[in-house]
Amino acid sequence: MAALFTCVVCALVGAAVASLLACIPGLHIYNVLALTALAFQAWSGGGWLAGEAFTALTVAMTVGYAMLNTVPSVFLAAPDESALFTVLPGQKYLMAGRGREAVLITAAGGAVGLFAICLVLAPLGPRLLPVIWTVLRPHAHWVLWCVIAFMLMSEWPRRVAIGVPGWRRFLAAWRNLGVGLLTFLLSGLLGFLLLYRSPIPPEFAFQNLLPAFAGLFTLPWLLLNLAARATPLPQRADRGVPLDVPTLLHGGLAGVLGGGFAAFIPVITGGVGGFLAGHATAIRNDRMFLVSQGAAKVVYYVAGLLLFFVPGLHTARGGAAAMLMTFGVPQDRAAWFLALAAAALAGAVACALVSPLTSLTIAAVARFGCRRLSWASLALILAVVLTATGGRGLAVAVVAAGIGLLPVLFGSRRMNCLGVILLPMACNLSGFGPAVARALGLL
Amino acid sequence: MKGIAHFAAGVAVASCFPQAVQAGADGNPLPFLIGGACGLLPDTLDFKFSRFFFRHDVEVVPDPLRPDAQTIADAVALAVNRAWETQRPVRIRLHTIRLATDVWLPYEITFDVAGRRVLARCGSPVDTGGNAVGRTEPAGRRGGAANLACGIKLEYRATTPVDMLEGPTFTMEPTADGRVVPRFIEWHRQWSHSLLAAAGLGLLAALAAAPYLGLVAAGAALAHVLADQLGFMGSNLFFPFRAERSAGLQRVHSESAAANLLTVWGACVLIFWNLYRNMAVNVPGWNLLSVAVYGLVVPAGVGLAWRRWRRRP
């Protein structure tokens, strides 16, 4: 009974703390979890980490973060790699004084994702996923290559030129496509560099990708916000969101499919999964898109972690599962049910906290101003990078920010920055990563 | 169909070849990449290349500050009448009306066949997602109509919305019976969507890589062309022996969420089955029937029930 009580407390506290931390730009839950694990290891000598309470805490913190990390994406344009897609519509809502609405819509999608996890993954996961993974495992590499190919091929020219058709119009239209390809290539090369000859000192190796992610995804938006000096309208304080059931279910279905795909296939992020499913289900509407991204994000983070507990599967997806794996693989179904229960409980807490934490952020934006908070976010992110990876990490972040600014300045897809993980990992999964690294002079 | 449906269908075609599945299991992604890329290639050729070289005779650029629907209707009527008078095709390009970064003023063109008129009507401002943005409408004439000197023969829809991103082109082509047929985005679904192009693509892949990869490439491109034939516009299947697109079967709309999802889902189920049947392992209860029923029929049934529920009065 005491163990159960401890688990419940850990789930409640974990969800609440992670929800709060998710509102701080630049803090990724995997870093927080790593620090938490190190702290508890030092405190309890490691025994506590293998216990059920730590499982409940990890799952709950992941749920809390996945539900609430939309807040800095919308109000401060400081997304992580999975919330990347919510920034653009989120900023649109923010500038119109409807930032709260954007967060609540995304959270509604997250709630749909949690329901799908509890109602679909829980009963069907142990029956289907081990077989599906056995079939797909040798083929995961080409699935990844196909995702890359579709990402690059499905970007269409945006520039609408008036005048005589011909090469000039063709080249003008191809400018954003060319920059998109260049962004993917450069970020892929950065990924190879970080993977094969990282300038980041070995003592910070577990945070190898942190500066690249901060530079590619977070810093460009913040720099743009600071340069643009745009001031959003005062934020509306509506409590409810006029979201109809078809929009919620259509967007939710897309998000669940996309997030599930991303959780299951290595290296694909929730945003990319949501993007693919959005195409597959013909999503055009901003509200539906936000719902789908909310669902995709939650399913990606939470289901990705829960796959570690699925009986007969036990695959580690994402930083949290990789960290738990170092303490052993769960052998019984009790761990699976415990993880599911913790996710459900944490989901309820996180849903309840969405509105008050959004109000708190709106109050902070109103009090300090968007510009001052953007400066504070920038300073905080640079401090996190410097603390976690040293001066060299900061240099990597600056280089990555240069690459990340390309799509922002030339109007191409920001998603191309995901080349930093997609390209080297696809090469590695296909078995020719080392050969490419040798050709690049990195080995 | 949307790009992802064509891409997934192309990958599914590749998975039907045991050599491709074996190559995939051995770490070679090429067969599936060829399948996916060739599945999407016909649209890529059109939208990323052909359209930029398609010349037009009349260009309509409405004033965003004072859009005039009457001028738009007059311009379209001018193109139709000139084609009829000169008995030569006249191409017109209609630009969208952009009011701000993400705000558009949609308008639509209607060919009134019975009344021998062209109608133009401006709508209310929307964002790129098509949602009303509640912005004040610019001043200007909201509706307009222009008489035509000849009859119209429709091969596509009577009403064409011109809402966001890049506007459409029409080729006003005189017919032998004295009418004019407005051909919607004539640069699309021509040579790139033909049986000859699919065969050529297959030949290229076969010569460059392996014979079975030629079949993968041709099959993927063919799947694209056949899927498009289910829609409204059709494709020029028999280029260069025919100059015009064959009419589509008008069974599905390319933007239909259900059709796209069903295609992608069906392709994924087929890919899974092809990978599973080429594996050495055999799981009790997992056979073609169970995969088809639980993987395709049940989800399709749920989807159908959902659509009926949505359309209930």
Tab-separated table of N, CA, C and O in Angstrom, chain A residues 357-434:
chain	number	residue	atom	x	y	z
A	357	LEU	N	-1.502	27.567	-16.038
A	357	LEU	CA	-0.124	27.886	-16.431
A	357	LEU	C	-0.087	28.789	-17.659
A	357	LEU	O	0.803	29.629	-17.791
A	358	THR	N	-1.077	28.633	-18.528
A	358	THR	CA	-1.164	29.546	-19.681
A	358	THR	C	-1.481	30.952	-19.193
A	358	THR	O	-0.883	31.930	-19.649
A	359	SER	N	-2.414	31.042	-18.245
A	359	SER	CA	-2.757	32.361	-17.693
A	359	SER	C	-1.532	33.004	-17.046
A	359	SER	O	-1.291	34.206	-17.191
A	360	LEU	N	-0.770	32.183	-16.347
A	360	LEU	CA	0.442	32.676	-15.682
A	360	LEU	C	1.436	33.215	-16.714
A	360	LEU	O	2.023	34.290	-16.527
A	361	THR	N	1.582	32.477	-17.803
A	361	THR	CA	2.520	32.914	-18.854
A	361	THR	C	2.020	34.199	-19.504
A	361	THR	O	2.807	35.114	-19.770
A	362	ILE	N	0.699	34.266	-19.730
A	362	ILE	CA	0.132	35.486	-20.328
A	362	ILE	C	0.382	36.679	-19.404
A	362	ILE	O	0.767	37.769	-19.851
A	363	ALA	N	0.203	36.434	-18.099
A	363	ALA	CA	0.435	37.515	-17.131
A	363	ALA	C	1.907	37.942	-17.170
A	363	ALA	O	2.213	39.147	-17.116
A	364	ALA	N	2.802	36.965	-17.291
A	364	ALA	CA	4.239	37.292	-17.347
A	364	ALA	C	4.555	38.084	-18.609
A	364	ALA	O	5.311	39.069	-18.568
A	365	VAL	N	3.936	37.683	-19.736
A	365	VAL	CA	4.173	38.397	-21.004
A	365	VAL	C	3.641	39.830	-20.892
A	365	VAL	O	4.290	40.785	-21.332
A	366	ALA	N	2.457	39.962	-20.262
A	366	ALA	CA	1.861	41.297	-20.116
A	366	ALA	C	2.714	42.167	-19.192
A	366	ALA	O	2.877	43.368	-19.418
A	367	ARG	N	3.281	41.556	-18.165
A	367	ARG	CA	4.028	42.338	-17.170
A	367	ARG	C	5.409	42.741	-17.700
A	367	ARG	O	5.816	43.895	-17.578
A	368	PHE	N	6.095	41.772	-18.290
A	368	PHE	CA	7.482	42.057	-18.695
A	368	PHE	C	7.616	42.414	-20.170
A	368	PHE	O	8.644	42.910	-20.595
A	369	GLY	N	6.594	42.102	-20.951
A	369	GLY	CA	6.682	42.382	-22.388
A	369	GLY	C	7.335	41.226	-23.126
A	369	GLY	O	8.221	40.554	-22.601
A	370	CYS	N	6.860	41.036	-24.338
A	370	CYS	CA	7.319	39.905	-25.144
A	370	CYS	C	8.816	40.007	-25.438
A	370	CYS	O	9.557	39.032	-25.398
A	371	ARG	N	9.254	41.243	-25.687
A	371	ARG	CA	10.651	41.453	-26.079
A	371	ARG	C	11.599	41.134	-24.930
A	371	ARG	O	12.596	40.434	-25.098
A	372	ARG	N	11.233	41.617	-23.746
A	372	ARG	CA	12.109	41.370	-22.592
A	372	ARG	C	12.161	39.875	-22.273
A	372	ARG	O	13.204	39.328	-21.949
A	373	LEU	N	11.000	39.223	-22.410
A	373	LEU	CA	10.969	37.776	-22.142
A	373	LEU	C	11.756	37.000	-23.194
A	373	LEU	O	12.382	35.983	-22.897
A	374	SER	N	11.731	37.519	-24.433
A	374	SER	CA	12.517	36.857	-25.480
A	374	SER	C	14.009	36.972	-25.168
A	374	SER	O	14.771	36.023	-25.352
A	375	TRP	N	14.417	38.143	-24.684
A	375	TRP	CA	15.819	38.308	-24.278
A	375	TRP	C	16.162	37.347	-23.138
A	375	TRP	O	17.224	36.714	-23.128
A	376	ALA	N	15.231	37.269	-22.171
A	376	ALA	CA	15.449	36.372	-21.025
A	376	ALA	C	15.534	34.918	-21.501
A	376	ALA	O	16.398	34.148	-21.034
A	377	SER	N	14.651	34.547	-22.442
A	377	SER	CA	14.672	33.177	-22.982
A	377	SER	C	16.000	32.907	-23.663
A	377	SER	O	16.606	31.845	-23.498
A	378	LEU	N	16.447	33.895	-24.451
A	378	LEU	CA	17.714	33.739	-25.171
A	378	LEU	C	18.859	33.523	-24.181
A	378	LEU	O	19.683	32.603	-24.348
A	379	ALA	N	18.875	34.357	-23.149
A	379	ALA	CA	19.946	34.243	-22.150
A	379	ALA	C	19.883	32.886	-21.459
A	379	ALA	O	20.915	32.232	-21.235
A	380	LEU	N	18.661	32.460	-21.141
A	380	LEU	CA	18.492	31.183	-20.439
A	380	LEU	C	18.969	30.009	-21.299
A	380	LEU	O	19.688	29.118	-20.827
A	381	ILE	N	18.586	30.034	-22.566
A	381	ILE	CA	18.965	28.935	-23.460
A	381	ILE	C	20.479	28.893	-23.637
A	381	ILE	O	21.096	27.821	-23.584
A	382	LEU	N	21.069	30.067	-23.828
A	382	LEU	CA	22.528	30.100	-23.984
A	382	LEU	C	23.208	29.618	-22.696
A	382	LEU	O	24.217	28.903	-22.740
A	383	ALA	N	22.627	29.976	-21.546
A	383	ALA	CA	23.195	29.532	-20.267
A	383	ALA	C	23.092	28.015	-20.137
A	383	ALA	O	24.039	27.352	-19.686
A	384	VAL	N	21.935	27.468	-20.535
A	384	VAL	CA	21.751	26.002	-20.458
A	384	VAL	C	22.774	25.303	-21.356
A	384	VAL	O	23.434	24.338	-20.950
A	385	VAL	N	22.939	25.829	-22.581
A	385	VAL	CA	23.892	25.219	-23.527
A	385	VAL	C	25.309	25.304	-22.965
A	385	VAL	O	26.076	24.331	-22.999
A	386	LEU	N	25.644	26.481	-22.430
A	386	LEU	CA	26.996	26.683	-21.900
A	386	LEU	C	27.257	25.766	-20.712
A	386	LEU	O	28.314	25.130	-20.610
A	387	THR	N	26.273	25.663	-19.818
A	387	THR	CA	26.444	24.821	-18.623
A	387	THR	C	26.533	23.350	-19.010
A	387	THR	O	27.351	22.603	-18.461
A	388	ALA	N	25.677	22.940	-19.949
A	388	ALA	CA	25.598	21.507	-20.259
A	388	ALA	C	26.699	21.038	-21.203
A	388	ALA	O	27.068	19.863	-21.179
A	389	THR	N	27.214	21.941	-22.039
A	389	THR	CA	28.178	21.473	-23.054
A	389	THR	C	29.433	22.332	-23.167
A	389	THR	O	30.288	22.057	-24.021
A	390	GLY	N	29.551	23.373	-22.362
A	390	GLY	CA	30.752	24.195	-22.382
A	390	GLY	C	30.804	25.155	-23.560
A	390	GLY	O	29.855	25.279	-24.341
A	391	GLY	N	31.956	25.824	-23.691
A	391	GLY	CA	32.140	26.844	-24.729
A	391	GLY	C	32.029	26.269	-26.132
A	391	GLY	O	31.495	26.905	-27.039
A	392	ARG	N	32.524	25.046	-26.305
A	392	ARG	CA	32.453	24.437	-27.636
A	392	ARG	C	31.001	24.165	-28.032
A	392	ARG	O	30.634	24.279	-29.198
A	393	GLY	N	30.216	23.774	-27.024
A	393	GLY	CA	28.788	23.549	-27.285
A	393	GLY	C	28.124	24.841	-27.739
A	393	GLY	O	27.292	24.839	-28.652
A	394	LEU	N	28.529	25.947	-27.107
A	394	LEU	CA	27.987	27.253	-27.484
A	394	LEU	C	28.349	27.581	-28.937
A	394	LEU	O	27.515	28.100	-29.697
A	395	ALA	N	29.580	27.238	-29.315
A	395	ALA	CA	30.009	27.473	-30.703
A	395	ALA	C	29.169	26.635	-31.667
A	395	ALA	O	28.749	27.122	-32.733
A	396	VAL	N	28.897	25.392	-31.292
A	396	VAL	CA	28.049	24.530	-32.132
A	396	VAL	C	26.653	25.153	-32.264
A	396	VAL	O	26.067	25.183	-33.356
A	397	ALA	N	26.141	25.669	-31.146
A	397	ALA	CA	24.797	26.278	-31.177
A	397	ALA	C	24.768	27.480	-32.111
A	397	ALA	O	23.783	27.694	-32.832
A	398	VAL	N	25.853	28.264	-32.119
A	398	VAL	CA	25.897	29.448	-32.993
A	398	VAL	C	25.906	29.015	-34.462
A	398	VAL	O	25.169	29.570	-35.296
A	399	VAL	N	26.724	27.991	-34.766
A	399	VAL	CA	26.759	27.480	-36.153
A	399	VAL	C	25.384	26.937	-36.538
A	399	VAL	O	24.852	27.221	-37.628
A	400	ALA	N	24.787	26.170	-35.625
A	400	ALA	CA	23.462	25.594	-35.903
A	400	ALA	C	22.426	26.698	-36.096
A	400	ALA	O	21.539	26.583	-36.953
A	401	ALA	N	22.556	27.778	-35.314
A	401	ALA	CA	21.601	28.889	-35.457
A	401	ALA	C	21.726	29.514	-36.846
A	401	ALA	O	20.722	29.925	-37.446
A	402	GLY	N	22.958	29.580	-37.360
A	402	GLY	CA	23.165	30.095	-38.721
A	402	GLY	C	22.416	29.247	-39.736
A	402	GLY	O	21.753	29.768	-40.639
A	403	ILE	N	22.498	27.924	-39.570
A	403	ILE	CA	21.769	27.026	-40.487
A	403	ILE	C	20.265	27.177	-40.262
A	403	ILE	O	19.482	27.248	-41.210
A	404	GLY	N	19.876	27.250	-38.998
A	404	GLY	CA	18.449	27.350	-38.674
A	404	GLY	C	17.817	28.647	-39.162
A	404	GLY	O	16.603	28.715	-39.358
A	405	LEU	N	18.643	29.686	-39.349
A	405	LEU	CA	18.099	30.961	-39.838
A	405	LEU	C	17.792	30.928	-41.333
A	405	LEU	O	16.992	31.720	-41.818
A	406	LEU	N	18.435	30.013	-42.049
A	406	LEU	CA	18.226	29.954	-43.509
A	406	LEU	C	16.750	29.795	-43.874
A	406	LEU	O	16.216	30.600	-44.644
A	407	PRO	N	16.069	28.759	-43.357
A	407	PRO	CA	14.648	28.642	-43.718
A	407	PRO	C	13.798	29.800	-43.224
A	407	PRO	O	12.818	30.175	-43.872
A	408	VAL	N	14.171	30.368	-42.068
A	408	VAL	CA	13.393	31.492	-41.538
A	408	VAL	C	13.506	32.684	-42.483
A	408	VAL	O	12.526	33.362	-42.788
A	409	LEU	N	14.707	32.931	-42.989
A	409	LEU	CA	14.929	34.107	-43.837
A	409	LEU	C	14.446	33.905	-45.266
A	409	LEU	O	14.052	34.861	-45.931
A	410	PHE	N	14.489	32.673	-45.758
A	410	PHE	CA	14.150	32.444	-47.168
A	410	PHE	C	12.789	31.783	-47.367
A	410	PHE	O	12.431	31.428	-48.482
A	411	GLY	N	12.061	31.593	-46.289
A	411	GLY	CA	10.691	31.087	-46.418
A	411	GLY	C	10.590	29.632	-46.842
A	411	GLY	O	9.630	29.241	-47.486
A	412	SER	N	11.587	28.828	-46.488
A	412	SER	CA	11.452	27.400	-46.774
A	412	SER	C	11.056	26.671	-45.485
A	412	SER	O	10.899	27.291	-44.441
A	413	ARG	N	10.909	25.366	-45.588
A	413	ARG	CA	10.434	24.614	-44.424
A	413	ARG	C	11.501	24.519	-43.335
A	413	ARG	O	12.623	24.111	-43.601
A	414	ARG	N	11.088	24.834	-42.098
A	414	ARG	CA	12.024	24.700	-40.972
A	414	ARG	C	12.319	23.239	-40.675
A	414	ARG	O	13.327	22.898	-40.083
A	415	MET	N	11.397	22.383	-41.076
A	415	MET	CA	11.531	20.946	-40.834
A	415	MET	C	12.822	20.394	-41.437
A	415	MET	O	13.363	19.392	-40.961
A	416	ASN	N	13.335	21.059	-42.470
A	416	ASN	CA	14.554	20.567	-43.107
A	416	ASN	C	15.733	20.539	-42.145
A	416	ASN	O	16.711	19.821	-42.375
A	417	CYS	N	15.646	21.328	-41.074
A	417	CYS	CA	16.720	21.322	-40.069
A	417	CYS	C	16.827	19.957	-39.379
A	417	CYS	O	17.849	19.661	-38.754
A	418	LEU	N	15.777	19.154	-39.465
A	418	LEU	CA	15.824	17.825	-38.840
A	418	LEU	C	16.817	16.905	-39.543
A	418	LEU	O	17.077	15.797	-39.077
A	419	GLY	N	17.387	17.393	-40.654
A	419	GLY	CA	18.475	16.658	-41.301
A	419	GLY	C	19.593	16.341	-40.326
A	419	GLY	O	20.326	15.375	-40.508
A	420	VAL	N	19.700	17.139	-39.265
A	420	VAL	CA	20.769	16.930	-38.276
A	420	VAL	C	20.714	15.528	-37.653
A	420	VAL	O	21.757	14.958	-37.314
A	421	ILE	N	19.531	14.988	-37.507
A	421	ILE	CA	19.461	13.599	-37.012
A	421	ILE	C	19.054	12.627	-38.108
A	421	ILE	O	19.512	11.494	-38.140
A	422	LEU	N	18.181	13.090	-39.008
A	422	LEU	CA	17.652	12.158	-40.013
A	422	LEU	C	18.741	11.624	-40.935
A	422	LEU	O	18.820	10.409	-41.180
A	423	LEU	N	19.601	12.518	-41.430
A	423	LEU	CA	20.588	12.083	-42.436
A	423	LEU	C	21.634	11.132	-41.836
A	423	LEU	O	21.809	10.013	-42.363
A	424	PRO	N	22.309	11.505	-40.757
A	424	PRO	CA	23.304	10.555	-40.233
A	424	PRO	C	22.695	9.252	-39.732
A	424	PRO	O	23.261	8.174	-39.933
A	425	MET	N	21.504	9.352	-39.122
A	425	MET	CA	20.907	8.124	-38.584
A	425	MET	C	20.411	7.206	-39.710
A	425	MET	O	20.531	5.981	-39.613
A	426	ALA	N	19.874	7.796	-40.773
A	426	ALA	CA	19.441	6.962	-41.907
A	426	ALA	C	20.648	6.264	-42.528
A	426	ALA	O	20.591	5.070	-42.845
A	427	CYS	N	21.745	7.007	-42.677
A	427	CYS	CA	22.975	6.394	-43.228
A	427	CYS	C	23.457	5.279	-42.305
A	427	CYS	O	23.849	4.204	-42.777
A	428	ASN	N	23.415	5.534	-41.012
A	428	ASN	CA	23.889	4.512	-40.057
A	428	ASN	C	23.000	3.281	-40.069
A	428	ASN	O	23.491	2.150	-40.050
A	429	LEU	N	21.679	3.504	-40.080
A	429	LEU	CA	20.760	2.354	-40.069
A	429	LEU	C	20.911	1.515	-41.330
A	429	LEU	O	20.730	0.299	-41.307
A	430	SER	N	21.239	2.177	-42.454
A	430	SER	CA	21.451	1.428	-43.697
A	430	SER	C	22.837	0.801	-43.745
A	430	SER	O	23.131	0.038	-44.668
A	431	GLY	N	23.678	1.182	-42.832
A	431	GLY	CA	24.995	0.550	-42.727
A	431	GLY	C	26.107	1.268	-43.458
A	431	GLY	O	27.244	0.807	-43.445
A	432	PHE	N	25.811	2.409	-44.102
A	432	PHE	CA	26.906	3.098	-44.782
A	432	PHE	C	27.263	4.443	-44.142
A	432	PHE	O	27.938	5.272	-44.754
A	433	GLY	N	26.835	4.636	-42.905
A	433	GLY	CA	27.197	5.860	-42.177
A	433	GLY	C	28.703	6.036	-42.040
A	433	GLY	O	29.249	7.098	-42.375
A	434	PRO	N	29.418	4.993	-41.584
A	434	PRO	CA	30.875	5.141	-41.434
A	434	PRO	C	31.578	5.454	-42.758
A	434	PRO	O	32.527	6.242	-42.786
